[in-house]
Coordinates of C-alpha atoms in Angstrom, one line a residue:
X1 CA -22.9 3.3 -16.3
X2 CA -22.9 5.9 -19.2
X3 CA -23.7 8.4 -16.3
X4 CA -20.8 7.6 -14.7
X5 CA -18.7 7.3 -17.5
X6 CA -19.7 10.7 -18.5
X7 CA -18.8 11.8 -14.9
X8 CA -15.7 10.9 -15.1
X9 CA -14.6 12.8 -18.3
X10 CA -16.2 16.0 -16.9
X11 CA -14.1 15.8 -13.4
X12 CA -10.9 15.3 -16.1
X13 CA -11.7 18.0 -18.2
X14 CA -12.5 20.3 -15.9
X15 CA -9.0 19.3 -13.9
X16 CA -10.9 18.4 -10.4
X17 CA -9.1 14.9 -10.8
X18 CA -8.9 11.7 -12.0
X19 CA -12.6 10.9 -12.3
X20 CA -11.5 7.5 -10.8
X21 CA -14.0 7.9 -7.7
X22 CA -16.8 10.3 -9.1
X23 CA -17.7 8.2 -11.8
X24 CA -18.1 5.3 -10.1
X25 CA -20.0 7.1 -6.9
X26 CA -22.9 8.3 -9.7
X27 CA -22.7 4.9 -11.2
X28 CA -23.8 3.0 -7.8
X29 CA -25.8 6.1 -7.0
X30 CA -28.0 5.4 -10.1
X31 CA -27.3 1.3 -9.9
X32 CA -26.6 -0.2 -6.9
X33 CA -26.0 -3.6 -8.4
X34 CA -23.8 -2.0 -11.2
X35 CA -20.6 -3.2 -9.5
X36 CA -22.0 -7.1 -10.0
X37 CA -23.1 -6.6 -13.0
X38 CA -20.1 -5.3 -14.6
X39 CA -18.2 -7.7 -12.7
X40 CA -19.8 -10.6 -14.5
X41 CA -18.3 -13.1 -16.6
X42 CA -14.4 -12.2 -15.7
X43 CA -12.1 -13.4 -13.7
X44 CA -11.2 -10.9 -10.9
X45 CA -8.8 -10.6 -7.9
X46 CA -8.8 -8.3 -5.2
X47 CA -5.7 -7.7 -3.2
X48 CA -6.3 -6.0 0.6
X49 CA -4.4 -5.3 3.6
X50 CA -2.9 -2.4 5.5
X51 CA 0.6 -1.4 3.7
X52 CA 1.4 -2.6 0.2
X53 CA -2.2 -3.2 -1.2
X54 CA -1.3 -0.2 -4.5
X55 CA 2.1 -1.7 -4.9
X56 CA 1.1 -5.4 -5.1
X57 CA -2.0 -4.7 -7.2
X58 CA 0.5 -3.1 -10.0
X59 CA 2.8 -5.7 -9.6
X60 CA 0.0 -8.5 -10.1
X61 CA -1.5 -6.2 -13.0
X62 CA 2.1 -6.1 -15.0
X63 CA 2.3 -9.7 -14.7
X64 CA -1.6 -11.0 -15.8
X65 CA -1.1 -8.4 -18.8
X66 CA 1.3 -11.0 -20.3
X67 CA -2.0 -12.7 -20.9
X68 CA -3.8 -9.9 -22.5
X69 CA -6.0 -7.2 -21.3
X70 CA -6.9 -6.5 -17.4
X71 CA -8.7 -3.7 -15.6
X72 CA -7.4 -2.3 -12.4
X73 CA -7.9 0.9 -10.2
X74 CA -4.4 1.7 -10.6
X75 CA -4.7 5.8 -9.2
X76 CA -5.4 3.4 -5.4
X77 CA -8.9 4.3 -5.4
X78 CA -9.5 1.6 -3.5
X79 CA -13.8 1.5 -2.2
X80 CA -16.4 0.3 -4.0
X81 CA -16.8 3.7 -6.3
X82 CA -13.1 2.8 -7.8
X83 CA -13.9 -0.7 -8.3
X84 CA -16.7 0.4 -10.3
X85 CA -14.4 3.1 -12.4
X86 CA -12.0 0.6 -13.2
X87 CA -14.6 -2.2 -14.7
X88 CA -16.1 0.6 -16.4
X89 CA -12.8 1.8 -18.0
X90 CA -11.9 -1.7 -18.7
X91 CA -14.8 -3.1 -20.1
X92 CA -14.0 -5.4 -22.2
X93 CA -11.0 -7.0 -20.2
X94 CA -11.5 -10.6 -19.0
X95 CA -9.8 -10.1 -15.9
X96 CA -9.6 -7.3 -13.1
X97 CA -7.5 -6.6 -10.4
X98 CA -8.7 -4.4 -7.4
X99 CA -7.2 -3.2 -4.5
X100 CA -9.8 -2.8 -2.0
X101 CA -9.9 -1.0 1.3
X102 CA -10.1 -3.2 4.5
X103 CA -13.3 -2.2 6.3
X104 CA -14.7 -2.9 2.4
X105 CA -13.5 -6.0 1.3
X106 CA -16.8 -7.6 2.3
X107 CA -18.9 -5.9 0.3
X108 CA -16.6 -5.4 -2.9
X109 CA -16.3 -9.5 -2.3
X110 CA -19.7 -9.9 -2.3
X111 CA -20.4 -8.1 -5.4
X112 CA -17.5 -9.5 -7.7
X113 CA -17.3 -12.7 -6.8
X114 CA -13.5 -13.2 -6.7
X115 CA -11.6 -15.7 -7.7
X116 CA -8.4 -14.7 -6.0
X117 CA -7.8 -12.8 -2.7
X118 CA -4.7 -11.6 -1.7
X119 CA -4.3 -10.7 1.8
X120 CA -0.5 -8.8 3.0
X121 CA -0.7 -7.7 6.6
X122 CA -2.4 -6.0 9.4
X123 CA -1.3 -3.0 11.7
X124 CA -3.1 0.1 12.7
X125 CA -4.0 2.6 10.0
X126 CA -6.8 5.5 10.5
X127 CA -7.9 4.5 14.3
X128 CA -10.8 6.7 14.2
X129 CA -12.2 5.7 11.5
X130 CA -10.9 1.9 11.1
X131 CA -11.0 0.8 14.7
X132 CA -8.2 -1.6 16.2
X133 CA -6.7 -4.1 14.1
X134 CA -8.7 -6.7 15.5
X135 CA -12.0 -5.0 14.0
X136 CA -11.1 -4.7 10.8
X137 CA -9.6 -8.6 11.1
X138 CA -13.0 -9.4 12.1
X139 CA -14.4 -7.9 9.6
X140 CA -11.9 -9.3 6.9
X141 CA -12.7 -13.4 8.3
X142 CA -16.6 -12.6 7.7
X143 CA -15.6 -11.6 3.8
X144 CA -13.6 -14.7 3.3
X145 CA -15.9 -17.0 5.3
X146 CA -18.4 -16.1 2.9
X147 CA -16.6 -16.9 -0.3
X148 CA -14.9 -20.6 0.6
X149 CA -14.7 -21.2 -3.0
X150 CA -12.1 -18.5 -3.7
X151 CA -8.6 -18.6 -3.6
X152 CA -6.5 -17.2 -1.2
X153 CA -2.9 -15.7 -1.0
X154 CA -1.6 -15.0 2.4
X155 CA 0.7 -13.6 4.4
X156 CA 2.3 -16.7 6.7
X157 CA 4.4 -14.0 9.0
X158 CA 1.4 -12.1 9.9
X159 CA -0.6 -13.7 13.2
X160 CA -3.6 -11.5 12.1
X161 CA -3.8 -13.3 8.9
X162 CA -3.3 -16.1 9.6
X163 CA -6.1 -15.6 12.2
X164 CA -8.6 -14.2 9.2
X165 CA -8.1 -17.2 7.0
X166 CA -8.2 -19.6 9.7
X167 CA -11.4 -21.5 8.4
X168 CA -10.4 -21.8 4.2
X169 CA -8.9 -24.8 2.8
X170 CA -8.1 -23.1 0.0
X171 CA -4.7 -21.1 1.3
X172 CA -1.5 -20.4 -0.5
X173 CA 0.7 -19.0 2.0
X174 CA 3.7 -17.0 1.2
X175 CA 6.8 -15.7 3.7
X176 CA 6.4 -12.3 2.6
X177 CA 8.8 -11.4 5.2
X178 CA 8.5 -7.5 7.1
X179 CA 10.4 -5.1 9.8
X180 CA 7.3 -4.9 11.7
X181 CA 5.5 -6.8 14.3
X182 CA 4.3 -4.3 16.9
X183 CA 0.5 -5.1 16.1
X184 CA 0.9 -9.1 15.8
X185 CA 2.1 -9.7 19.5
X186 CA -1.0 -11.3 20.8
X187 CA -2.5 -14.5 19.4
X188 CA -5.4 -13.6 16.9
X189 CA -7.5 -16.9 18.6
X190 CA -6.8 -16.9 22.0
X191 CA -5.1 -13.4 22.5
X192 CA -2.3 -14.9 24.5
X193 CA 0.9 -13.4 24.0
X194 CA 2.9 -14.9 20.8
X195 CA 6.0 -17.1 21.2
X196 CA 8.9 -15.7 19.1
X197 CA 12.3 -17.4 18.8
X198 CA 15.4 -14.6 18.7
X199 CA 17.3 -14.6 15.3
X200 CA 14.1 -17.2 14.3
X201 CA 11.3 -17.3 11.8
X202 CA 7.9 -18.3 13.0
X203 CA 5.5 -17.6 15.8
X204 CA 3.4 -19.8 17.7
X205 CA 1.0 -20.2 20.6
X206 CA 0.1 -22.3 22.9
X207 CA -3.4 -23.1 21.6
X208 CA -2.2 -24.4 18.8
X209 CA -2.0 -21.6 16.3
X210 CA 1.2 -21.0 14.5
X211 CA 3.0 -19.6 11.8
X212 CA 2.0 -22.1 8.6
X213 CA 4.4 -23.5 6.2
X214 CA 4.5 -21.5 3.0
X215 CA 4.7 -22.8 -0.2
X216 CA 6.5 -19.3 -1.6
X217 CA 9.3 -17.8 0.6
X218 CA 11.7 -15.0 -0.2
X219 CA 15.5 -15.1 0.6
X220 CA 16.8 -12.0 -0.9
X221 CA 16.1 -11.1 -4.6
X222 CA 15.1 -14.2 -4.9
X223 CA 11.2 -16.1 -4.4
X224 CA 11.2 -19.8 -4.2
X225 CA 8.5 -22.2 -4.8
X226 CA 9.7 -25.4 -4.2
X227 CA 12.8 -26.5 -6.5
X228 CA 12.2 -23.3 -8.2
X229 CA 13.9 -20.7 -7.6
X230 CA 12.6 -17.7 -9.3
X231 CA 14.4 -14.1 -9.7
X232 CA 13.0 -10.7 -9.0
X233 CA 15.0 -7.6 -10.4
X234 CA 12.8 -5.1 -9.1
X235 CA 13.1 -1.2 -10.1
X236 CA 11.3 -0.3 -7.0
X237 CA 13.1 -0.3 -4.2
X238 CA 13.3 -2.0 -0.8
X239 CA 12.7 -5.7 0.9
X240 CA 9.5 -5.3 1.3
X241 CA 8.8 -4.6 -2.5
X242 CA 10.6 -8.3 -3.3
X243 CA 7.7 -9.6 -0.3
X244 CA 5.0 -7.8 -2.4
X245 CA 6.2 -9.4 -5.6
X246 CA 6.1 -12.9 -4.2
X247 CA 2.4 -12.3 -3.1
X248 CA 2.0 -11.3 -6.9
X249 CA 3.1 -13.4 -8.4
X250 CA 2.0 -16.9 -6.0
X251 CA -1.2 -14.6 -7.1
X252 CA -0.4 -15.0 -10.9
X253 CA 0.4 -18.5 -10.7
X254 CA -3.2 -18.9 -9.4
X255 CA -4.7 -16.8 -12.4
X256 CA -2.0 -19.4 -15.1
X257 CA 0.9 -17.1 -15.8
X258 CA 3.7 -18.6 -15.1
X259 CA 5.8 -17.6 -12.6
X260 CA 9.1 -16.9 -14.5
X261 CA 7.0 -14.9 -16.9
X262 CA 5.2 -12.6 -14.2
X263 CA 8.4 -11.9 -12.2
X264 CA 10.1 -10.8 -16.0
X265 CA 7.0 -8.6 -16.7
X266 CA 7.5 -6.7 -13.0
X267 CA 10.8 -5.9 -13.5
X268 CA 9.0 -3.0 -15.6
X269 CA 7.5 -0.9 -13.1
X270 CA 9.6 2.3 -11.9
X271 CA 6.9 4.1 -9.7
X272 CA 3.5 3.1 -8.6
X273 CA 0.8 6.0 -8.3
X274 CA 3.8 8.4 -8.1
X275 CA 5.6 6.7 -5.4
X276 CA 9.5 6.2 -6.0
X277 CA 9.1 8.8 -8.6
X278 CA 11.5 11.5 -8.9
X279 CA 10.3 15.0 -9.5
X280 CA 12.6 18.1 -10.8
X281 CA 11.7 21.2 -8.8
X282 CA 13.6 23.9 -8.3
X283 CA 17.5 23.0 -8.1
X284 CA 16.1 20.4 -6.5
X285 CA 15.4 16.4 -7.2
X286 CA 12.8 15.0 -5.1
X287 CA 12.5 11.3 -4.6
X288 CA 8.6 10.8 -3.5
X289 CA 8.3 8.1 -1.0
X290 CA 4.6 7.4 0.8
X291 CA 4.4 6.3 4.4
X292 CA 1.5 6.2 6.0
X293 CA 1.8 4.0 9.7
X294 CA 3.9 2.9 12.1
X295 CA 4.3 -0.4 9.9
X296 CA 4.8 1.9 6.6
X297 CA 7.4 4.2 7.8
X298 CA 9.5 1.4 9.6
X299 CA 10.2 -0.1 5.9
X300 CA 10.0 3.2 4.6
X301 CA 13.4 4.9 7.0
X302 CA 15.9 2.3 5.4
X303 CA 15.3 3.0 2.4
X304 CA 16.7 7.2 2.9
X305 CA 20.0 8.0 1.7
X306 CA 21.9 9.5 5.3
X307 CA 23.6 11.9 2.4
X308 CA 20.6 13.7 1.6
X309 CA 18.6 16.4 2.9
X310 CA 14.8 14.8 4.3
X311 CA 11.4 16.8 3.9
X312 CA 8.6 14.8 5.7
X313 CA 5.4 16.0 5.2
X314 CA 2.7 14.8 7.1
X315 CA -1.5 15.8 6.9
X316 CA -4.3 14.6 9.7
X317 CA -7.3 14.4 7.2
X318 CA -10.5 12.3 6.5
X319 CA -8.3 9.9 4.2
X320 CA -5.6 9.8 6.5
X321 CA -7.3 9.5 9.7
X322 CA -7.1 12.7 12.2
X323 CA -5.6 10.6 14.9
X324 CA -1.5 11.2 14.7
X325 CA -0.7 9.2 18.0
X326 CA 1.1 6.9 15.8
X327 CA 4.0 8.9 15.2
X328 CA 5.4 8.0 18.6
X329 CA 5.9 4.6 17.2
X330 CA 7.7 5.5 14.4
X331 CA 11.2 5.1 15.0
X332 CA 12.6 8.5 14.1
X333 CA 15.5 7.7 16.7
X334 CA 17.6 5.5 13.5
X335 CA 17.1 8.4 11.4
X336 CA 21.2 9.9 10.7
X337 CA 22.4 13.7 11.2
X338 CA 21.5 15.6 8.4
X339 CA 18.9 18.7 7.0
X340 CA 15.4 17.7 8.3
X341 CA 12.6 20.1 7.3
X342 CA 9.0 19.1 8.7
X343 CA 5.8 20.6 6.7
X344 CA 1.9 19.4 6.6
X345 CA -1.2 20.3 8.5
X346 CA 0.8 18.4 10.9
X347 CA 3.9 19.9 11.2
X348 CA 4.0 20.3 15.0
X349 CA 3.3 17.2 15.4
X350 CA 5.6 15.6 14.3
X351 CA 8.2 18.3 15.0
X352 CA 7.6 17.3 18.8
X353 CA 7.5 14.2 17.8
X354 CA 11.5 15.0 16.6
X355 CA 12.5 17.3 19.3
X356 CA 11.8 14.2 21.8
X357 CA 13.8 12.0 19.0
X358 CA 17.3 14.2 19.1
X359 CA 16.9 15.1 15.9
X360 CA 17.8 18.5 14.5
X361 CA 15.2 19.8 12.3
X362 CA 13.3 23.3 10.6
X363 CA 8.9 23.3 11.1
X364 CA 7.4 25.7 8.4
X365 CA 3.8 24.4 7.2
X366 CA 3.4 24.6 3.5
X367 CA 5.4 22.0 1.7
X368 CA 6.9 23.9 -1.3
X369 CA 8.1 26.7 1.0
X370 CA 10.3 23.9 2.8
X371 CA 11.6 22.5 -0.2
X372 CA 13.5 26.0 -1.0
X373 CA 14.3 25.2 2.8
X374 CA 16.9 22.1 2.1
X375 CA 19.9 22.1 -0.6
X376 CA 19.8 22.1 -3.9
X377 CA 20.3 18.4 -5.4
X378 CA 18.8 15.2 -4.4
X379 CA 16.0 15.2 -2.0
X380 CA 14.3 12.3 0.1
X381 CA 10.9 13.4 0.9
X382 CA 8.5 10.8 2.9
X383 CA 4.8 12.1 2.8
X384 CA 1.7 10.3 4.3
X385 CA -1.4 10.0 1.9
X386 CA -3.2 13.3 1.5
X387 CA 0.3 14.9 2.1
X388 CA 1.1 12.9 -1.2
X389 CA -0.9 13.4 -3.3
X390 CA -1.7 16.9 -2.7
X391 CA 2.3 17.6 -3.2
X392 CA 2.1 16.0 -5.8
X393 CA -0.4 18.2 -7.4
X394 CA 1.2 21.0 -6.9
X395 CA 4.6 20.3 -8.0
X396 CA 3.1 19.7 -10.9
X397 CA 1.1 22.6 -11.4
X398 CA 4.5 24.3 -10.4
X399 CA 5.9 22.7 -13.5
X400 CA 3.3 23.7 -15.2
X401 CA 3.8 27.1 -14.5
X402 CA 7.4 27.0 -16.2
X403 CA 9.5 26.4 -12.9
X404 CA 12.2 23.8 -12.7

């Protein structure tokens, strides 16, 4: 561990990053059980699933810190390695959160021994390297099936889901609500296609599988529970934020914080990881926004303002999967007239990708060359995850520099 602590300070100081992953890649080089072992004796919950899985893990965070100290990998470095990094940099709290990665929830579960998993959604994310959403589902029931003394929060709208959890008796589902449903048309038992009522919640197949009651719904700003009703003034921004929260804080209510209490303590955050931050550069102000699927970018689209000028900038790397089919899913079509500039590895793509859309827009590759490329003022700019973070980076080193 104090190889990997040590790791970690050296990648800081020398600026390489966060040291959130490379300390805890020599600590299970040196000690494979080291993830266990720091793991012992607390209380830890791991939240998983395609979309959401950074922003619900903050959320839960904020709220269990109202009971005192709690490790999470809050940068989203979300394998085993950042587990590790995290318990390491929170040693001595009682209790962790940790987002973990799909295709590794197994092992991570395996190792900590949760007492709470939190599961939001399936849809497709990284096909070459995460298969078809009925893989990593697959993958996902063998981690719970092997833990049926842990807790689980779940997503009732989601077939796939509902489909993972099928064999615990130890569910608290929650309406977490969501725009998309283009991956959950086919019954998760059977694979027959879903029955969906117009204007209706639910789903339901003729096996027998359906959508399950939840105990936590959310109807507008609101999550109920019962006769409570509990508000959620959120600083972050769109529906799907308010569905995160309620699997936070049904989550919370699990772990004893109370859930008037961890709704208060959310109403905090402002930005997660950078995301929803808003970033001076230039002339211009750049609201960051991360999208990284079809699901991602259907929440993502409603939240633009049609006033401003839109930068999307959009990468095809290991962390983002080198597939980019998915962009004909996206549904560019409802985006409004206005100053589109397209940049990334990916550029073309997605510049065909808007040609076949109607919409109007300017292809140059390098991200900080297209933001001199739309007006001064307020900017939206939507970015998938190496895009991100690697604008990110700069526009900070930009800052850095003395520019404004």
């Amino acid at each position: 561990m104090g190889a990997g602590s040590m790791a970690g300070r050296v990648s800081r100081r020398l600026g390489l990053g966060a040291g959130a992953i490379i300390g805890g890649r020599v600590a299970l080089a040196l000690d494979p059980s080291v993830l266990t072992r720091l793991a012992a004796g607390r209380r830890v919950v791991l939240v998983s699933g395609t979309n959401g899985k950074t922003t619900t893990s903050h959320l839960l965070a904020a709220a269990l810190r109202t009971a005192g100290p709690v490790a999470h990998n809050g940068s989203g470095a979300n394998m085993p390695d950042g587990a590790v990094a995290a318990l390491m940099a929170g040693r001595n709290a009682p209790v962790a959160v940790i987002e973990v990665d799909e295709l590794h929830l197994a092992t991570v579960a395996a190792a900590v021994r949760p007492a709470v998993v939190v599961l939001l959604n399936l849809s497709r994310d990284q096909l070459d390297r995460g298969s078809e959403v009925r893989a990593v589902a697959a993958s996902m029931a063998d981690a719970i099936g092997a833990h049926t003394d842990t807790a689980v929060v779940a997503n009732a709208e989601d077939p796939s889901m509902v489909g993972v959890v099928a064999g615990s008796t130890a569910t608290t589902w929650v309406s977490a609500g969501g725009r998309w449903s283009g991956d959950a048309t086919g019954c998760p038992r059977c694979g027959e296609a879903l029955r969906r009522s117009p204007g209706e919640s639910g789903w339901s197949c003729g096996c027998g599988l359906a959508r399950p009651d939840p105990e936590w719904t959310v109807a507008a700003a609101t999550v109920l529970n019962g006769e409570r009703a509990i508000p959620v003034r959120l600083q972050l921004p769109g529906e799907f934020n308010v569905g995160n929260a309620a699997m936070a804080i049904a989550a919370a209510s699990l772990m004893g914080v109370e859930p008037y209490r961890a709704a208060a303590a959310m109403t905090q955050l402002t930005e997660v990881a950078g995301r929803y931050a808003v970033v001076t550069h230039r002339g211009r102000r750049l609201r960051l926004l991360l999208a990284k699927n079809p699901a991602g970018w259907a929440e993502t689209l409603p939240l633009l303002d049609d006033r401003r000028p839109l930068l999307l900038v959009v990468n095809a790397r290991e962390a983002d999967g080198r597939d980019t089919s998915w962009l004909w899913d996206v549904p560019f079509e409802d985006l409004a007239p206005r100053r589109v500039v397209v940049a990334g590895d990916r550029a073309a793509d997605v510049g065909v990708r808007l040609t076949y859309a109607g919409i109007e827009h300017t292809t140059v590759a390098d991200p900080l060359v297209a933001v001199q490329l739309v007006p001064a003022g307020a900017v939206d700019v939507v970015a998938n995850y190496t895009a991100f973070t690697q604008l990110r980076r700069r526009l900070s080193a930009d800052r850095a520099g003395g520019a404004t």
